[in-house]
Amino acid sequence: MRTLQTGAALAVLAVAIMGSSVNVHAAEGPADAPADAADEAIAADSIVVTGTATTYSNTQVTAPMLSRQSALTSVNDVLNELPGVLVTEGDSFGSADWATSITIRGFTSNGGTQQIGSTIDDIPNGGSSYGGGSRANRYLDVLNLGTIQVSQGTSDIASRSNEALGGTLNYVTSDPEQEQRLRFTVAGGDFSAKKFYVRYDTGEIAPGTYAWISGSSSRVHDWIDGSGHTRRDHVAGKFISDLGNVDLTGYVSYDDADESEYASVSKAGFLNNPNQDGLVGNWTGIPVLDQNYRSGSRALRKNLLGYLKAKIDLGEVKLALSGYGHKMRGRGDWLPPYLVDVTNDGAGEPNSEYLGGSTVYGGSALGKIYYVTPTGATAPLLSGCDSTTSDVYQPACYASGSIPVMSYRHTHYRNRRVGFMADVNWTHDLGGATNLLRAGIWYENGKSKSIRDWHKISNALVGYAYDGQPYYVQYATDYGVDEFTYYAEDALTFGPVTARVGVKQYFLTQDRQGLLTGNTTYTKLTYHSDPLLSVGLSYTTPIDGLEVFGGFSQNFAAVGKGLLDAGKDAIKAVKPETADNIEVGARYTGSNLQASFTFFDISFDNRIANIASNLVTGIDYLSETDSVYLNVGGVHSYGVEAALSYRVTPQLTLSGSYTYNRAKYRGTGDTNQDADIGIVPGKQVFNTPKNMYVLSADWKGDIIKAGIATKFVGDRFIDTKGSAVADSFVLTNAYVGASLRGISDLLKNADLTVTVTNLTDERYMAGADGGSAFLGSPRTVTAALTFDF
């Protein structure tokens, strides 16, 4: 049941207008000068965003865009109004990481694909994969977010990410307030959503030193049947200290999430019922149905991140040193409708997997157990039932008194990272020209472990409670990575022209060690990228506020650790993926009008794909390798991104953006290989619309603030073959807020904001996963009350 009445909220919002803006903001100083993340935060009255004056396209989230977000939303959803970016989530709160998808220029970050880099205050996030990675929402609360810097294609050469084929997202935490402040926020909304947040800003606690500490706790139920409950608790703190020639910054966060999942559906499933994803809230006692029990599909994650930075000013030379550490513990849950038979207990004898009390480590499965007799022996199928069909799941195919059995499968993830970064910048006046020389290194050591174990559901007739001792540990695998990266760049500014040239290179060693019987393979992969070139040119025209730019860069993605599981024979020909990126554009910044335009062309032609060995020449079949990984095919993406913003009055701003993106698959050159990896050359990349636009308006007065934003997303394929289409949709989000100081002096520091996502209750297909898509969430109303002391 919804905790707020939508009708009442809509009445409040009848006069509201919500908006996004995209600012074309040019920073002072040489183009491509390094900018610390905190330096990029923009003023609260800034009307839009494009980041700094660089030789490549970049945009960033503004303070007004943040103010339009629900206090319960995910930091990822804040990106959705920027040009070229499509973010889809399982609900309006981003409460299920599995259902989250971010797409930029034909490149995707979702549960199974990582092609977009992410950093937190310029610190690498360690990967965004569902199986052991951590997205930005694991590291910071949306109420502690300062901005997000987006490089849609070319990123700053100093950016630290090894999965940034299609650009980089840098999530920036807000700095401490200059004055002491205690803030409380209480939020609630539809689908039993609620959140409690507190933050204490210390003010100046020592000369030049400020800090904050915050904590939040949120709860929400799924929007489909309310049976899936998600919990998140988050604690974080940050300090900044100006010690003269040395600036220190430190941050630490701890996040504990327990998420109920959503499932994706086919196009036919969506047309049949756009409000049902196949998961259910009632336990039936029939395993083939109960495998879809919503509360049994879960993601549990605990993340601890900390960093310490020092910026040292030596005059013309600036040094920056950073150290960081990250620890993650996680688990993914699923309910298979059977027990795995891993012990030969003898025909007609009770199954040890059912009786419990012992654990089998490693080894292969002997079969599956679906029903047992009262003694625990495998129940035989009745005459007329076929063991090769779904009959094995049907209660009617077993004698009366047979007992259903099933498992609770856990996949455990552990991750530990430590890293170090160093940067040096030398700015020198050459007399009529300014030269900026930049160089830096990045080193990271990571250790991770993946363990899968199977627990018996204690009584499959009544619920999903499970035995604490697993009956089978399927695998346990250790992974390791050592990574070293260097970069160097020189930028020369002569009058209105800035030219830059840089190079960057990655060196990696990855290994994998199986730990259990039948899976003890050790695989090691040592490789490096070619030197990756980055060049660019910018020109400040005689027209006041107008700048044009162009650039070329080579982007890089490391080999995913999961490939090491295939063994050395299957991956011996693999090379890391790279993409060539070209951008040409213009930015205009006036007192009331801001605009930007970018043309981009990205060539990615060495995609890592798994191909059946009989389709590849030169395979040693005696090695019994069924398939191999090769660099074949890829993506060619080109298009335009445009943004415009106009301040009509000091209170009212109108803005919009448009994106055209033609992203198509490149084939392998072999039709059989194309069919094997499931692509059709020339087809639009799945989950990538050709056309998107955003239209918005913002009003901010002394007491009232309000706005409306509408985003159009064109047709998309939801599969790689281009056989199923998710129809275009239009989402409208609105909000209205008010200061309560006019009601009472006791409320002079209180604000109330009501937000509605999907105002028109549009039914649509959200993020696609390569064959199906998640359901778009319905209209959702939230309200937040904030008190400052």
mmCIF file of N, CA and C in Angstrom, residues 394-457:
data_model
loop_
_atom_site.group_PDB
_atom_site.id
_atom_site.type_symbol
_atom_site.label_atom_id
_atom_site.label_comp_id
_atom_site.label_asym_id
_atom_site.label_seq_id
_atom_site.Cartn_x
_atom_site.Cartn_y
_atom_site.Cartn_z
ATOM 1 N N GLN A 394 6.646 -31.474 -11.249
ATOM 2 C CA GLN A 394 5.214 -31.486 -10.974
ATOM 3 C C GLN A 394 4.864 -32.400 -9.801
ATOM 4 N N PRO A 395 4.179 -31.908 -8.793
ATOM 5 C CA PRO A 395 3.795 -32.751 -7.654
ATOM 6 C C PRO A 395 2.958 -33.962 -8.076
ATOM 7 N N ALA A 396 2.154 -33.816 -9.130
ATOM 8 C CA ALA A 396 1.278 -34.904 -9.568
ATOM 9 C C ALA A 396 2.059 -36.081 -10.144
ATOM 10 N N CYS A 397 3.357 -35.884 -10.415
ATOM 11 C CA CYS A 397 4.169 -36.967 -10.970
ATOM 12 C C CYS A 397 4.876 -37.791 -9.890
ATOM 13 N N TYR A 398 4.496 -37.570 -8.645
ATOM 14 C CA TYR A 398 5.097 -38.319 -7.544
ATOM 15 C C TYR A 398 3.994 -38.890 -6.655
ATOM 16 N N ALA A 399 4.297 -39.967 -5.977
ATOM 17 C CA ALA A 399 3.320 -40.640 -5.119
ATOM 18 C C ALA A 399 2.892 -39.727 -3.983
ATOM 19 N N SER A 400 1.679 -39.956 -3.497
ATOM 20 C CA SER A 400 1.164 -39.218 -2.355
ATOM 21 C C SER A 400 2.112 -39.384 -1.170
ATOM 22 N N GLY A 401 2.371 -38.309 -0.464
ATOM 23 C CA GLY A 401 3.291 -38.361 0.669
ATOM 24 C C GLY A 401 4.713 -37.984 0.316
ATOM 25 N N SER A 402 5.011 -37.808 -0.980
ATOM 26 C CA SER A 402 6.348 -37.374 -1.381
ATOM 27 C C SER A 402 6.563 -35.925 -0.921
ATOM 28 N N ILE A 403 7.800 -35.616 -0.597
ATOM 29 C CA ILE A 403 8.124 -34.321 0.013
ATOM 30 C C ILE A 403 8.929 -33.473 -0.976
ATOM 31 N N PRO A 404 8.469 -32.254 -1.263
ATOM 32 C CA PRO A 404 9.243 -31.386 -2.166
ATOM 33 C C PRO A 404 10.520 -30.896 -1.477
ATOM 34 N N VAL A 405 11.574 -30.732 -2.258
ATOM 35 C CA VAL A 405 12.834 -30.220 -1.715
ATOM 36 C C VAL A 405 13.358 -29.119 -2.630
ATOM 37 N N MET A 406 14.122 -28.216 -2.056
ATOM 38 C CA MET A 406 14.757 -27.164 -2.849
ATOM 39 C C MET A 406 15.939 -26.593 -2.074
ATOM 40 N N SER A 407 16.693 -25.749 -2.741
ATOM 41 C CA SER A 407 17.915 -25.197 -2.166
ATOM 42 C C SER A 407 17.834 -23.684 -2.053
ATOM 43 N N TYR A 408 18.690 -23.146 -1.188
ATOM 44 C CA TYR A 408 18.953 -21.710 -1.159
ATOM 45 C C TYR A 408 20.417 -21.541 -1.532
ATOM 46 N N ARG A 409 20.657 -21.048 -2.728
ATOM 47 C CA ARG A 409 22.018 -20.927 -3.242
ATOM 48 C C ARG A 409 22.580 -19.550 -2.919
ATOM 49 N N HIS A 410 23.737 -19.548 -2.300
ATOM 50 C CA HIS A 410 24.417 -18.298 -1.949
ATOM 51 C C HIS A 410 25.717 -18.186 -2.746
ATOM 52 N N THR A 411 25.937 -17.039 -3.347
ATOM 53 C CA THR A 411 27.234 -16.733 -3.939
ATOM 54 C C THR A 411 27.845 -15.599 -3.124
ATOM 55 N N HIS A 412 28.964 -15.889 -2.480
ATOM 56 C CA HIS A 412 29.615 -14.937 -1.580
ATOM 57 C C HIS A 412 30.722 -14.207 -2.330
ATOM 58 N N TYR A 413 30.800 -12.889 -2.093
ATOM 59 C CA TYR A 413 31.820 -12.061 -2.733
ATOM 60 C C TYR A 413 32.638 -11.349 -1.656
ATOM 61 N N ARG A 414 33.933 -11.387 -1.817
ATOM 62 C CA ARG A 414 34.830 -10.646 -0.942
ATOM 63 C C ARG A 414 35.829 -9.889 -1.809
ATOM 64 N N ASN A 415 36.071 -8.654 -1.441
ATOM 65 C CA ASN A 415 36.944 -7.809 -2.253
ATOM 66 C C ASN A 415 37.737 -6.892 -1.335
ATOM 67 N N ARG A 416 39.035 -6.797 -1.594
ATOM 68 C CA ARG A 416 39.890 -5.902 -0.827
ATOM 69 C C ARG A 416 40.829 -5.198 -1.777
ATOM 70 N N ARG A 417 40.874 -3.874 -1.723
ATOM 71 C CA ARG A 417 41.736 -3.093 -2.609
ATOM 72 C C ARG A 417 42.515 -2.061 -1.804
ATOM 73 N N VAL A 418 43.755 -1.833 -2.182
ATOM 74 C CA VAL A 418 44.527 -0.697 -1.685
ATOM 75 C C VAL A 418 45.212 -0.069 -2.889
ATOM 76 N N GLY A 419 45.336 1.254 -2.862
ATOM 77 C CA GLY A 419 45.912 1.917 -4.013
ATOM 78 C C GLY A 419 46.594 3.217 -3.652
ATOM 79 N N PHE A 420 47.380 3.711 -4.590
ATOM 80 C CA PHE A 420 48.144 4.940 -4.409
ATOM 81 C C PHE A 420 48.167 5.695 -5.728
ATOM 82 N N MET A 421 48.038 7.023 -5.657
ATOM 83 C CA MET A 421 48.090 7.869 -6.844
ATOM 84 C C MET A 421 48.991 9.063 -6.571
ATOM 85 N N ALA A 422 49.725 9.465 -7.567
ATOM 86 C CA ALA A 422 50.582 10.645 -7.461
ATOM 87 C C ALA A 422 50.504 11.434 -8.757
ATOM 88 N N ASP A 423 50.400 12.753 -8.642
ATOM 89 C CA ASP A 423 50.302 13.637 -9.802
ATOM 90 C C ASP A 423 51.218 14.842 -9.588
ATOM 91 N N VAL A 424 51.809 15.295 -10.663
ATOM 92 C CA VAL A 424 52.598 16.517 -10.630
ATOM 93 C C VAL A 424 52.185 17.384 -11.807
ATOM 94 N N ASN A 425 52.011 18.673 -11.566
ATOM 95 C CA ASN A 425 51.633 19.638 -12.587
ATOM 96 C C ASN A 425 52.602 20.811 -12.525
ATOM 97 N N TRP A 426 53.170 21.144 -13.649
ATOM 98 C CA TRP A 426 54.093 22.278 -13.717
ATOM 99 C C TRP A 426 53.558 23.277 -14.741
ATOM 100 N N THR A 427 53.153 24.431 -14.243
ATOM 101 C CA THR A 427 52.651 25.502 -15.094
ATOM 102 C C THR A 427 53.735 26.572 -15.212
ATOM 103 N N HIS A 428 54.112 26.896 -16.437
ATOM 104 C CA HIS A 428 55.225 27.843 -16.643
ATOM 105 C C HIS A 428 54.847 28.873 -17.691
ATOM 106 N N ASP A 429 55.106 30.139 -17.357
ATOM 107 C CA ASP A 429 54.849 31.252 -18.272
ATOM 108 C C ASP A 429 56.052 31.392 -19.201
ATOM 109 N N LEU A 430 55.807 31.209 -20.500
ATOM 110 C CA LEU A 430 56.878 31.265 -21.482
ATOM 111 C C LEU A 430 57.004 32.644 -22.109
ATOM 112 N N GLY A 431 56.220 33.601 -21.601
ATOM 113 C CA GLY A 431 56.240 34.932 -22.200
ATOM 114 C C GLY A 431 55.371 34.962 -23.437
ATOM 115 N N GLY A 432 54.108 35.238 -23.266
ATOM 116 C CA GLY A 432 53.173 35.200 -24.383
ATOM 117 C C GLY A 432 52.484 33.864 -24.538
ATOM 118 N N ALA A 433 52.939 32.872 -23.807
ATOM 119 C CA ALA A 433 52.322 31.546 -23.840
ATOM 120 C C ALA A 433 52.467 30.904 -22.459
ATOM 121 N N THR A 434 51.563 30.014 -22.157
ATOM 122 C CA THR A 434 51.602 29.286 -20.889
ATOM 123 C C THR A 434 51.658 27.794 -21.176
ATOM 124 N N ASN A 435 52.602 27.129 -20.545
ATOM 125 C CA ASN A 435 52.744 25.686 -20.749
ATOM 126 C C ASN A 435 52.401 24.947 -19.459
ATOM 127 N N LEU A 436 51.584 23.920 -19.590
ATOM 128 C CA LEU A 436 51.212 23.069 -18.463
ATOM 129 C C LEU A 436 51.664 21.649 -18.747
ATOM 130 N N LEU A 437 52.584 21.152 -17.952
ATOM 131 C CA LEU A 437 53.074 19.785 -18.078
ATOM 132 C C LEU A 437 52.512 18.975 -16.919
ATOM 133 N N ARG A 438 51.857 17.883 -17.240
ATOM 134 C CA ARG A 438 51.224 17.028 -16.229
ATOM 135 C C ARG A 438 51.742 15.609 -16.367
ATOM 136 N N ALA A 439 51.883 14.932 -15.239
ATOM 137 C CA ALA A 439 52.272 13.526 -15.247
ATOM 138 C C ALA A 439 51.779 12.886 -13.961
ATOM 139 N N GLY A 440 51.577 11.591 -14.024
ATOM 140 C CA GLY A 440 51.099 10.912 -12.826
ATOM 141 C C GLY A 440 51.179 9.410 -12.954
ATOM 142 N N ILE A 441 51.021 8.741 -11.798
ATOM 143 C CA ILE A 441 51.011 7.287 -11.744
ATOM 144 C C ILE A 441 49.843 6.830 -10.874
ATOM 145 N N TRP A 442 49.464 5.590 -11.076
ATOM 146 C CA TRP A 442 48.419 4.946 -10.267
ATOM 147 C C TRP A 442 48.815 3.484 -10.084
ATOM 148 N N TYR A 443 48.805 3.046 -8.840
ATOM 149 C CA TYR A 443 49.052 1.637 -8.533
ATOM 150 C C TYR A 443 47.915 1.115 -7.661
ATOM 151 N N GLU A 444 47.419 -0.070 -8.002
ATOM 152 C CA GLU A 444 46.392 -0.707 -7.172
ATOM 153 C C GLU A 444 46.658 -2.193 -7.064
ATOM 154 N N ASN A 445 46.508 -2.714 -5.855
ATOM 155 C CA ASN A 445 46.577 -4.148 -5.596
ATOM 156 C C ASN A 445 45.221 -4.600 -5.085
ATOM 157 N N GLY A 446 44.674 -5.623 -5.719
ATOM 158 C CA GLY A 446 43.359 -6.112 -5.318
ATOM 159 C C GLY A 446 43.333 -7.609 -5.124
ATOM 160 N N LYS A 447 42.636 -8.048 -4.114
ATOM 161 C CA LYS A 447 42.403 -9.457 -3.847
ATOM 162 C C LYS A 447 40.902 -9.671 -3.679
ATOM 163 N N SER A 448 40.382 -10.685 -4.332
ATOM 164 C CA SER A 448 38.963 -10.982 -4.197
ATOM 165 C C SER A 448 38.746 -12.486 -4.147
ATOM 166 N N LYS A 449 37.591 -12.867 -3.640
ATOM 167 C CA LYS A 449 37.233 -14.275 -3.511
ATOM 168 C C LYS A 449 35.772 -14.445 -3.853
ATOM 169 N N SER A 450 35.459 -15.540 -4.532
ATOM 170 C CA SER A 450 34.074 -15.886 -4.842
ATOM 171 C C SER A 450 33.815 -17.313 -4.381
ATOM 172 N N ILE A 451 32.780 -17.501 -3.590
ATOM 173 C CA ILE A 451 32.415 -18.813 -3.045
ATOM 174 C C ILE A 451 30.935 -19.043 -3.299
ATOM 175 N N ARG A 452 30.593 -20.211 -3.796
ATOM 176 C CA ARG A 452 29.183 -20.561 -3.978
ATOM 177 C C ARG A 452 28.860 -21.799 -3.145
ATOM 178 N N ASP A 453 27.854 -21.655 -2.284
ATOM 179 C CA ASP A 453 27.419 -22.805 -1.496
ATOM 180 C C ASP A 453 25.910 -22.983 -1.582
ATOM 181 N N TRP A 454 25.491 -24.215 -1.318
ATOM 182 C CA TRP A 454 24.094 -24.606 -1.435
ATOM 183 C C TRP A 454 23.583 -25.076 -0.078
ATOM 184 N N HIS A 455 22.460 -24.480 0.344
ATOM 185 C CA HIS A 455 21.835 -24.845 1.608
ATOM 186 C C HIS A 455 20.471 -25.479 1.332
ATOM 187 N N LYS A 456 20.132 -26.459 2.104
ATOM 188 C CA LYS A 456 18.804 -27.070 1.969
ATOM 189 C C LYS A 456 17.755 -26.151 2.588
ATOM 190 N N ILE A 457 16.659 -25.914 1.844
ATOM 191 C CA ILE A 457 15.500 -25.267 2.444
ATOM 192 C C ILE A 457 14.944 -26.224 3.498
#
